[in-house]
PDB file of C-alpha atoms in Angstrom:
ATOM      1  CA  MET A 147      52.602  37.218  71.054  1.00 39.00           C
ATOM      2  CA  LYS A 148      50.159  35.350  68.923  1.00 45.00           C
ATOM      3  CA  LYS A 149      50.449  32.089  70.803  1.00 53.00           C
ATOM      4  CA  THR A 150      49.037  31.667  74.266  1.00 54.00           C
ATOM      5  CA  LEU A 151      51.661  30.267  76.698  1.00 64.00           C
ATOM      6  CA  LYS A 152      49.271  27.812  78.517  1.00 74.00           C
ATOM      7  CA  LYS A 153      50.475  24.392  77.499  1.00 86.00           C
ATOM      8  CA  ASP A 154      53.580  22.419  77.812  1.00 90.00           C
ATOM      9  CA  THR A 155      55.766  21.970  74.790  1.00 93.00           C
ATOM     10  CA  THR A 156      58.242  18.978  74.689  1.00 94.00           C
ATOM     11  CA  PHE A 157      61.314  18.734  72.493  1.00 95.00           C
ATOM     12  CA  THR A 158      63.335  15.582  72.088  1.00 95.00           C
ATOM     13  CA  ALA A 159      66.669  14.891  70.616  1.00 94.00           C
ATOM     14  CA  LYS A 160      65.790  11.730  68.798  1.00 95.00           C
ATOM     15  CA  LYS A 161      66.418  13.124  65.186  1.00 94.00           C
ATOM     16  CA  GLY A 162      69.738  14.683  65.887  1.00 94.00           C
ATOM     17  CA  SER A 163      70.803  11.535  67.852  1.00 95.00           C
ATOM     18  CA  TRP A 164      69.982   9.188  65.180  1.00 97.00           C
ATOM     19  CA  PHE A 165      71.778  11.449  62.647  1.00 96.00           C
ATOM     20  CA  MET A 166      74.913  11.456  64.887  1.00 96.00           C
ATOM     21  CA  ILE A 167      74.750   7.689  65.467  1.00 97.00           C
ATOM     22  CA  GLY A 168      74.668   7.238  61.623  1.00 97.00           C
ATOM     23  CA  VAL A 169      77.621   9.626  61.058  1.00 97.00           C
ATOM     24  CA  CYS A 170      79.615   7.848  63.871  1.00 97.00           C
ATOM     25  CA  ILE A 171      78.943   4.440  62.352  1.00 97.00           C
ATOM     26  CA  LEU A 172      80.195   5.566  58.872  1.00 98.00           C
ATOM     27  CA  VAL A 173      83.230   7.144  60.265  1.00 97.00           C
ATOM     28  CA  LEU A 174      84.013   4.242  62.489  1.00 96.00           C
ATOM     29  CA  ALA A 175      83.646   1.765  59.523  1.00 96.00           C
ATOM     30  CA  PHE A 176      85.942   3.884  57.488  1.00 94.00           C
ATOM     31  CA  LEU A 177      88.542   4.287  60.239  1.00 93.00           C
ATOM     32  CA  ILE A 178      88.578   0.620  61.293  1.00 91.00           C
ATOM     33  CA  SER A 179      88.822  -0.399  57.547  1.00 89.00           C
ATOM     34  CA  ASP A 180      91.902   1.781  57.306  1.00 84.00           C
ATOM     35  CA  LEU A 181      93.324   0.273  60.405  1.00 83.00           C
ATOM     36  CA  VAL A 182      92.814  -3.237  59.193  1.00 84.00           C
ATOM     37  CA  GLY A 183      94.375  -2.186  55.763  1.00 81.00           C
ATOM     38  CA  ILE A 184      97.428  -0.722  57.582  1.00 78.00           C
ATOM     39  CA  MET A 185      97.809  -4.001  59.613  1.00 77.00           C
ATOM     40  CA  ALA A 186      97.464  -6.143  56.502  1.00 79.00           C
ATOM     41  CA  GLY A 187     100.046  -3.980  54.700  1.00 74.00           C
ATOM     42  CA  SER A 188      97.733  -3.098  51.762  1.00 70.00           C
ATOM     43  CA  VAL A 189      97.572   0.701  52.741  1.00 66.00           C
ATOM     44  CA  LYS A 190     100.717   2.791  52.459  1.00 68.00           C
ATOM     45  CA  THR A 191     101.140   5.264  55.247  1.00 64.00           C
ATOM     46  CA  ILE A 192     103.165   8.607  55.197  1.00 64.00           C
ATOM     47  CA  GLY A 193     105.233   9.261  58.047  1.00 61.00           C
ATOM     48  CA  GLY A 194     105.455   5.698  59.446  1.00 67.00           C
ATOM     49  CA  THR A 195     103.165   3.098  60.669  1.00 75.00           C
ATOM     50  CA  ALA A 196     103.327   3.927  64.445  1.00 78.00           C
ATOM     51  CA  LEU A 197     102.008   7.461  63.892  1.00 79.00           C
ATOM     52  CA  ALA A 198      99.147   6.175  61.592  1.00 79.00           C
ATOM     53  CA  TYR A 199      98.219   3.763  64.327  1.00 83.00           C
ATOM     54  CA  ALA A 200      98.187   6.471  66.875  1.00 86.00           C
ATOM     55  CA  VAL A 201      96.024   8.833  64.941  1.00 87.00           C
ATOM     56  CA  LEU A 202      93.560   6.129  63.842  1.00 89.00           C
ATOM     57  CA  LEU A 203      93.196   4.655  67.259  1.00 91.00           C
ATOM     58  CA  THR A 204      92.680   8.318  68.806  1.00 94.00           C
ATOM     59  CA  LEU A 205      90.006   8.885  66.093  1.00 95.00           C
ATOM     60  CA  VAL A 206      88.333   5.523  66.849  1.00 95.00           C
ATOM     61  CA  VAL A 207      88.177   6.250  70.570  1.00 93.00           C
ATOM     62  CA  PHE A 208      86.820   9.787  69.994  1.00 93.00           C
ATOM     63  CA  PHE A 209      84.071   8.635  67.575  1.00 95.00           C
ATOM     64  CA  SER A 210      83.213   5.720  69.827  1.00 94.00           C
ATOM     65  CA  CYS A 211      82.711   8.060  72.721  1.00 89.00           C
ATOM     66  CA  LEU A 212      80.572  10.300  70.523  1.00 92.00           C
ATOM     67  CA  MET A 213      78.508   7.396  69.450  1.00 94.00           C
ATOM     68  CA  VAL A 214      77.899   6.507  73.102  1.00 91.00           C
ATOM     69  CA  TYR A 215      77.076  10.009  73.933  1.00 90.00           C
ATOM     70  CA  SER A 216      74.651  10.236  71.007  1.00 92.00           C
ATOM     71  CA  VAL A 217      72.853   6.950  71.971  1.00 93.00           C
ATOM     72  CA  ASN A 218      72.475   8.275  75.444  1.00 91.00           C
ATOM     73  CA  MET A 219      71.129  11.585  74.079  1.00 92.00           C
ATOM     74  CA  LEU A 220      68.226   9.614  72.540  1.00 93.00           C
ATOM     75  CA  LYS A 221      66.202   9.854  75.755  1.00 92.00           C
ATOM     76  CA  ALA A 222      66.976  13.621  76.287  1.00 93.00           C
ATOM     77  CA  LYS A 223      63.986  15.928  76.512  1.00 95.00           C
ATOM     78  CA  ILE A 224      63.257  19.460  77.297  1.00 95.00           C
ATOM     79  CA  THR A 225      59.737  20.381  78.400  1.00 95.00           C
ATOM     80  CA  ILE A 226      58.853  24.030  78.439  1.00 94.00           C
ATOM     81  CA  GLY A 227      55.731  24.979  80.310  1.00 92.00           C
ATOM     82  CA  PRO A 228      53.877  27.798  81.826  1.00 91.00           C
ATOM     83  CA  GLU A 229      54.931  26.926  85.275  1.00 91.00           C
ATOM     84  CA  SER A 230      58.454  25.475  84.976  1.00 93.00           C
ATOM     85  CA  LEU A 231      61.252  24.188  82.493  1.00 94.00           C
ATOM     86  CA  VAL A 232      62.115  20.543  82.693  1.00 96.00           C
ATOM     87  CA  LEU A 233      65.527  19.317  81.516  1.00 94.00           C
ATOM     88  CA  ASP A 234      65.863  15.558  81.337  1.00 94.00           C
ATOM     89  CA  GLY A 235      69.501  14.742  80.745  1.00 89.00           C
ATOM     90  CA  ALA A 236      71.038  17.995  82.181  1.00 89.00           C
ATOM     91  CA  ILE A 237      74.493  18.072  83.660  1.00 86.00           C
ATOM     92  CA  ASP A 238      74.778  19.376  87.296  1.00 85.00           C
ATOM     93  CA  LYS A 239      77.595  22.206  87.164  1.00 85.00           C
ATOM     94  CA  THR A 240      77.263  23.432  90.650  1.00 82.00           C
ATOM     95  CA  LYS A 241      80.626  22.244  91.997  1.00 73.00           C
ATOM     96  CA  ARG A 242      82.438  24.123  89.170  1.00 63.00           C
ATOM     97  CA  CYS A 243      85.146  21.631  88.693  1.00 64.00           C
ATOM     98  CA  TRP A 244      86.339  20.310  85.315  1.00 66.00           C
ATOM     99  CA  ASN A 245      86.967  16.728  85.373  1.00 65.00           C
ATOM    100  CA  PRO A 246      86.960  14.980  81.910  1.00 62.00           C
ATOM    101  CA  PHE A 247      86.382  11.670  83.512  1.00 62.00           C
ATOM    102  CA  ARG A 248      82.998  12.476  85.100  1.00 62.00           C
ATOM    103  CA  ARG A 249      80.356  10.092  84.160  1.00 63.00           C
ATOM    104  CA  ASP A 250      77.765  12.593  83.491  1.00 60.00           C
ATOM    105  CA  TYR A 251      79.558  14.142  80.597  1.00 62.00           C
ATOM    106  CA  ILE A 252      78.803  11.107  78.521  1.00 68.00           C
ATOM    107  CA  ARG A 253      75.767   9.892  80.215  1.00 72.00           C
ATOM    108  CA  SER A 254      73.439  11.903  82.409  1.00 77.00           C
ATOM    109  CA  ASP A 255      70.264  10.717  84.062  1.00 81.00           C
ATOM    110  CA  LEU A 256      69.558  13.876  85.880  1.00 86.00           C
ATOM    111  CA  VAL A 257      65.948  15.156  85.561  1.00 92.00           C
ATOM    112  CA  VAL A 258      65.605  18.870  86.739  1.00 93.00           C
ATOM    113  CA  GLU A 259      62.435  20.746  87.054  1.00 94.00           C
ATOM    114  CA  ILE A 260      62.990  24.417  87.387  1.00 94.00           C
ATOM    115  CA  PRO A 261      60.203  26.923  88.073  1.00 94.00           C
ATOM    116  CA  TRP A 262      60.553  30.015  86.003  1.00 93.00           C
ATOM    117  CA  GLN A 263      60.527  32.244  89.184  1.00 92.00           C
ATOM    118  CA  ALA A 264      63.568  30.334  90.444  1.00 92.00           C
ATOM    119  CA  ILE A 265      65.790  31.073  87.498  1.00 92.00           C
ATOM    120  CA  PHE A 266      68.359  33.745  88.398  1.00 90.00           C
ATOM    121  CA  GLN A 267      70.382  33.692  85.104  1.00 90.00           C
ATOM    122  CA  PHE A 268      69.839  32.158  81.749  1.00 91.00           C
ATOM    123  CA  LYS A 269      72.790  31.785  79.371  1.00 92.00           C
ATOM    124  CA  TYR A 270      73.046  30.561  75.791  1.00 89.00           C
ATOM    125  CA  ILE A 271      76.556  29.412  75.075  1.00 88.00           C
ATOM    126  CA  PHE A 272      77.532  29.799  71.565  1.00 86.00           C
ATOM    127  CA  GLY A 273      80.359  27.854  69.594  1.00 80.00           C
ATOM    128  CA  ARG A 274      80.718  26.805  66.043  1.00 76.00           C
ATOM    129  CA  GLY A 275      77.646  26.939  64.128  1.00 73.00           C
ATOM    130  CA  GLY A 276      75.502  28.557  66.550  1.00 77.00           C
ATOM    131  CA  ILE A 277      74.038  27.737  70.061  1.00 79.00           C
ATOM    132  CA  ASN A 278      75.713  24.840  71.659  1.00 87.00           C
ATOM    133  CA  SER A 279      74.037  24.667  74.997  1.00 90.00           C
ATOM    134  CA  VAL A 280      72.007  26.406  77.625  1.00 92.00           C
ATOM    135  CA  ARG A 281      73.304  27.157  81.120  1.00 92.00           C
ATOM    136  CA  ILE A 282      70.761  27.909  83.937  1.00 93.00           C
ATOM    137  CA  GLU A 283      71.545  29.414  87.380  1.00 92.00           C
ATOM    138  CA  THR A 284      68.917  29.290  89.930  1.00 92.00           C
ATOM    139  CA  THR A 285      68.334  31.446  92.909  1.00 91.00           C
ATOM    140  CA  ASP A 286      69.531  28.568  95.191  1.00 92.00           C
ATOM    141  CA  ASN A 287      72.985  28.724  93.477  1.00 90.00           C
ATOM    142  CA  TYR A 288      72.590  25.552  91.541  1.00 93.00           C
ATOM    143  CA  ILE A 289      73.957  25.460  88.044  1.00 92.00           C
ATOM    144  CA  TYR A 290      72.572  23.300  85.237  1.00 92.00           C
ATOM    145  CA  GLU A 291      73.727  22.765  81.739  1.00 91.00           C
ATOM    146  CA  MET A 292      72.067  21.252  78.717  1.00 92.00           C
ATOM    147  CA  ASN A 293      73.482  20.502  75.306  1.00 90.00           C
ATOM    148  CA  LEU A 294      71.219  21.749  72.538  1.00 91.00           C
ATOM    149  CA  TRP A 295      73.071  20.212  69.476  1.00 90.00           C
ATOM    150  CA  TYR A 296      70.790  17.529  69.046  1.00 92.00           C
ATOM    151  CA  PHE A 297      67.453  19.470  69.551  1.00 93.00           C
ATOM    152  CA  SER A 298      65.509  21.538  66.957  1.00 90.00           C
ATOM    153  CA  ALA A 299      66.266  25.202  66.668  1.00 86.00           C
ATOM    154  CA  ASP A 300      62.617  25.796  67.824  1.00 91.00           C
ATOM    155  CA  VAL A 301      63.594  24.959  71.419  1.00 92.00           C
ATOM    156  CA  THR A 302      65.379  28.369  71.843  1.00 89.00           C
ATOM    157  CA  GLN A 303      62.443  30.296  70.300  1.00 89.00           C
ATOM    158  CA  GLU A 304      60.099  28.712  72.757  1.00 90.00           C
ATOM    159  CA  MET A 305      62.352  29.283  75.709  1.00 90.00           C
ATOM    160  CA  ASP A 306      62.760  33.003  74.732  1.00 88.00           C
ATOM    161  CA  LYS A 307      58.965  33.450  74.847  1.00 89.00           C
ATOM    162  CA  TYR A 308      59.024  32.395  78.515  1.00 89.00           C
ATOM    163  CA  LEU A 309      62.123  34.517  79.351  1.00 88.00           C
ATOM    164  CA  GLN A 310      60.443  37.513  78.088  1.00 88.00           C
ATOM    165  CA  LYS A 311      57.228  36.709  79.831  1.00 87.00           C
ATOM    166  CA  PHE A 312      58.905  36.210  83.150  1.00 86.00           C
ATOM    167  CA  ASN A 313      61.508  38.977  82.585  1.00 86.00           C
ATOM    168  CA  ILE A 314      64.537  36.681  83.193  1.00 83.00           C
ATOM    169  CA  ASN A 315      68.057  37.869  82.674  1.00 74.00           C
ATOM    170  CA  ASN A 316      69.136  36.205  79.381  1.00 72.00           C
ATOM    171  CA  THR A 317      72.957  36.601  78.472  1.00 67.00           C
ATOM    172  CA  THR A 318      75.021  34.866  75.697  1.00 61.00           C
ATOM    173  CA  TYR A 319      78.609  33.707  75.723  1.00 55.00           C
ATOM    174  CA  LYS A 320      80.611  33.478  72.596  1.00 51.00           C
TER     175      LYS A 320
END
Protein backbone atom coordinates (compact mmCIF):
# COMPACT_ATOMS: atom_id res chain seq x y z
CA MET A 1 0.00 0.00 0.00
CA LYS A 2 1.47 3.27 -1.10
CA LYS A 3 -0.87 5.52 0.86
CA THR A 4 -0.71 5.74 4.60
CA LEU A 5 -4.04 5.20 6.28
CA LYS A 6 -3.67 7.95 8.86
CA LYS A 7 -6.21 10.59 7.87
CA ASP A 8 -9.96 10.75 7.45
CA THR A 9 -11.39 10.75 3.95
CA THR A 10 -14.90 12.14 3.42
CA PHE A 11 -17.09 11.33 0.44
CA THR A 12 -20.29 13.24 -0.29
CA ALA A 13 -23.20 12.39 -2.57
CA LYS A 14 -23.72 15.92 -3.92
CA LYS A 15 -22.73 15.36 -7.57
CA GLY A 16 -24.82 12.20 -7.93
CA SER A 17 -27.77 13.81 -6.16
CA TRP A 18 -27.72 16.92 -8.35
CA PHE A 19 -27.53 14.73 -11.45
CA MET A 20 -30.56 12.68 -10.35
CA ILE A 21 -32.50 15.82 -9.41
CA GLY A 22 -31.89 17.15 -12.93
CA VAL A 23 -33.00 13.86 -14.51
CA CYS A 24 -36.14 13.79 -12.35
CA ILE A 25 -37.04 17.37 -13.26
CA LEU A 26 -36.69 16.62 -16.98
CA VAL A 27 -38.72 13.41 -16.78
CA LEU A 28 -41.41 15.03 -14.61
CA ALA A 29 -41.69 17.95 -17.03
CA PHE A 30 -42.14 15.53 -19.92
CA LEU A 31 -44.69 13.40 -18.03
CA ILE A 32 -46.72 16.38 -16.83
CA SER A 33 -46.77 17.89 -20.32
CA ASP A 34 -48.08 14.57 -21.69
CA LEU A 35 -50.66 14.41 -18.91
CA VAL A 36 -51.86 17.95 -19.71
CA GLY A 37 -51.91 17.05 -23.42
CA ILE A 38 -54.09 14.02 -22.76
CA MET A 39 -56.47 16.10 -20.64
CA ALA A 40 -56.71 18.75 -23.36
CA GLY A 41 -57.23 16.10 -26.02
CA SER A 42 -54.27 17.10 -28.17
CA VAL A 43 -52.38 13.84 -27.51
CA LYS A 44 -53.87 10.59 -28.84
CA THR A 45 -53.50 7.56 -26.59
CA ILE A 46 -53.36 3.90 -27.51
CA GLY A 47 -55.55 1.62 -25.41
CA GLY A 48 -57.73 4.24 -23.83
CA THR A 49 -57.43 7.35 -21.77
CA ALA A 50 -57.92 5.66 -18.36
CA LEU A 51 -54.88 3.44 -18.89
CA ALA A 52 -52.79 6.42 -20.00
CA TYR A 53 -53.82 8.38 -16.91
CA ALA A 54 -52.96 5.45 -14.64
CA VAL A 55 -49.53 4.91 -16.20
CA LEU A 56 -48.61 8.59 -16.25
CA LEU A 57 -49.78 9.22 -12.69
CA THR A 58 -47.82 6.17 -11.48
CA LEU A 59 -44.69 7.46 -13.20
CA VAL A 60 -45.21 10.96 -11.80
CA VAL A 61 -45.49 9.56 -8.26
CA PHE A 62 -42.40 7.36 -8.74
CA PHE A 63 -40.21 10.17 -10.10
CA SER A 64 -41.50 12.59 -7.45
CA CYS A 65 -40.44 10.16 -4.71
CA LEU A 66 -37.09 9.64 -6.46
CA MET A 67 -36.57 13.40 -6.55
CA VAL A 68 -37.39 13.74 -2.83
CA TYR A 69 -34.95 10.92 -2.10
CA SER A 70 -32.28 12.61 -4.24
CA VAL A 71 -32.79 15.93 -2.44
CA ASN A 72 -32.38 14.17 0.90
CA MET A 73 -29.21 12.43 -0.32
CA LEU A 74 -27.57 15.85 -0.80
CA LYS A 75 -26.54 15.75 2.86
CA ALA A 76 -25.32 12.12 2.83
CA LYS A 77 -21.66 11.59 3.71
CA ILE A 78 -19.33 8.69 4.31
CA THR A 79 -16.22 9.41 6.38
CA ILE A 80 -13.57 6.71 6.32
CA GLY A 81 -10.82 7.03 8.89
CA PRO A 82 -8.18 4.97 10.65
CA GLU A 83 -10.34 4.54 13.75
CA SER A 84 -13.88 4.22 12.40
CA LEU A 85 -16.37 4.43 9.57
CA VAL A 86 -19.01 7.18 9.81
CA LEU A 87 -22.21 6.84 7.77
CA ASP A 88 -24.36 9.98 7.61
CA GLY A 89 -27.73 9.03 6.11
CA ALA A 90 -27.64 5.29 6.80
CA ILE A 91 -30.70 3.09 7.30
CA ASP A 92 -31.04 0.93 10.42
CA LYS A 93 -31.95 -2.59 9.22
CA THR A 94 -31.66 -4.25 12.63
CA LYS A 95 -35.35 -5.17 12.95
CA ARG A 96 -35.28 -7.10 9.62
CA CYS A 97 -38.79 -6.09 8.64
CA TRP A 98 -39.67 -4.85 5.20
CA ASN A 99 -42.14 -2.01 5.29
CA PRO A 100 -42.40 0.13 2.15
CA PHE A 101 -43.94 3.00 4.13
CA ARG A 102 -41.06 3.46 6.58
CA ARG A 103 -39.88 7.05 6.62
CA ASP A 104 -36.17 6.25 6.59
CA TYR A 105 -36.34 4.67 3.13
CA ILE A 106 -36.90 8.15 1.67
CA ARG A 107 -35.27 10.29 4.36
CA SER A 108 -32.75 9.13 6.92
CA ASP A 109 -31.18 11.40 9.53
CA LEU A 110 -29.23 8.56 11.11
CA VAL A 111 -25.51 9.18 11.70
CA VAL A 112 -23.62 6.05 12.69
CA GLU A 113 -19.99 5.85 13.78
CA ILE A 114 -18.73 2.28 13.65
CA PRO A 115 -15.23 1.43 14.90
CA TRP A 116 -13.45 -0.95 12.53
CA GLN A 117 -13.01 -3.50 15.33
CA ALA A 118 -16.81 -3.56 15.88
CA ILE A 119 -17.61 -4.65 12.32
CA PHE A 120 -18.57 -8.32 12.21
CA GLN A 121 -19.51 -8.58 8.54
CA PHE A 122 -19.24 -6.16 5.64
CA LYS A 123 -21.25 -6.78 2.45
CA TYR A 124 -21.41 -5.02 -0.88
CA ILE A 125 -24.83 -5.54 -2.46
CA PHE A 126 -24.70 -5.64 -6.25
CA GLY A 127 -27.50 -4.80 -8.65
CA ARG A 128 -27.82 -3.47 -12.14
CA GLY A 129 -24.75 -1.52 -13.10
CA GLY A 130 -22.51 -2.45 -10.17
CA ILE A 131 -22.50 -1.93 -6.41
CA ASN A 132 -25.80 -0.57 -5.13
CA SER A 133 -25.23 -0.38 -1.41
CA VAL A 134 -23.15 -1.50 1.53
CA ARG A 135 -24.53 -3.51 4.48
CA ILE A 136 -22.60 -3.55 7.74
CA GLU A 137 -23.31 -5.92 10.62
CA THR A 138 -21.66 -5.09 13.92
CA THR A 139 -20.57 -7.38 16.72
CA ASP A 140 -23.53 -6.02 18.75
CA ASN A 141 -25.94 -7.40 16.06
CA TYR A 142 -26.85 -4.02 14.61
CA ILE A 143 -27.28 -3.87 10.84
CA TYR A 144 -26.83 -0.65 8.88
CA GLU A 145 -27.23 -0.10 5.17
CA MET A 146 -26.07 2.80 3.03
CA ASN A 147 -26.94 3.49 -0.60
CA LEU A 148 -23.82 4.02 -2.72
CA TRP A 149 -25.47 5.00 -6.03
CA TYR A 150 -24.88 8.70 -5.52
CA PHE A 151 -21.27 8.39 -4.34
CA SER A 152 -18.03 8.22 -6.30
CA ALA A 153 -16.66 4.77 -7.10
CA ASP A 154 -13.58 5.70 -5.03
CA VAL A 155 -15.52 5.14 -1.81
CA THR A 156 -15.41 1.34 -2.25
CA GLN A 157 -11.67 1.39 -2.98
CA GLU A 158 -11.03 3.40 0.18
CA MET A 159 -13.22 1.06 2.26
CA ASP A 160 -11.40 -1.98 0.85
CA LYS A 161 -8.07 -0.63 2.12
CA TYR A 162 -9.35 -0.60 5.69
CA LEU A 163 -11.12 -3.92 5.30
CA GLN A 164 -7.79 -5.50 4.36
CA LYS A 165 -5.94 -3.67 7.11
CA PHE A 166 -8.33 -4.83 9.83
CA ASN A 167 -8.94 -8.26 8.23
CA ILE A 168 -12.74 -7.83 8.13
CA ASN A 169 -14.91 -10.47 6.48
CA ASN A 170 -16.04 -8.92 3.17
CA THR A 171 -18.74 -10.69 1.16
CA THR A 172 -20.78 -9.65 -1.82
CA TYR A 173 -24.35 -10.41 -2.86
CA LYS A 174 -25.57 -10.42 -6.42
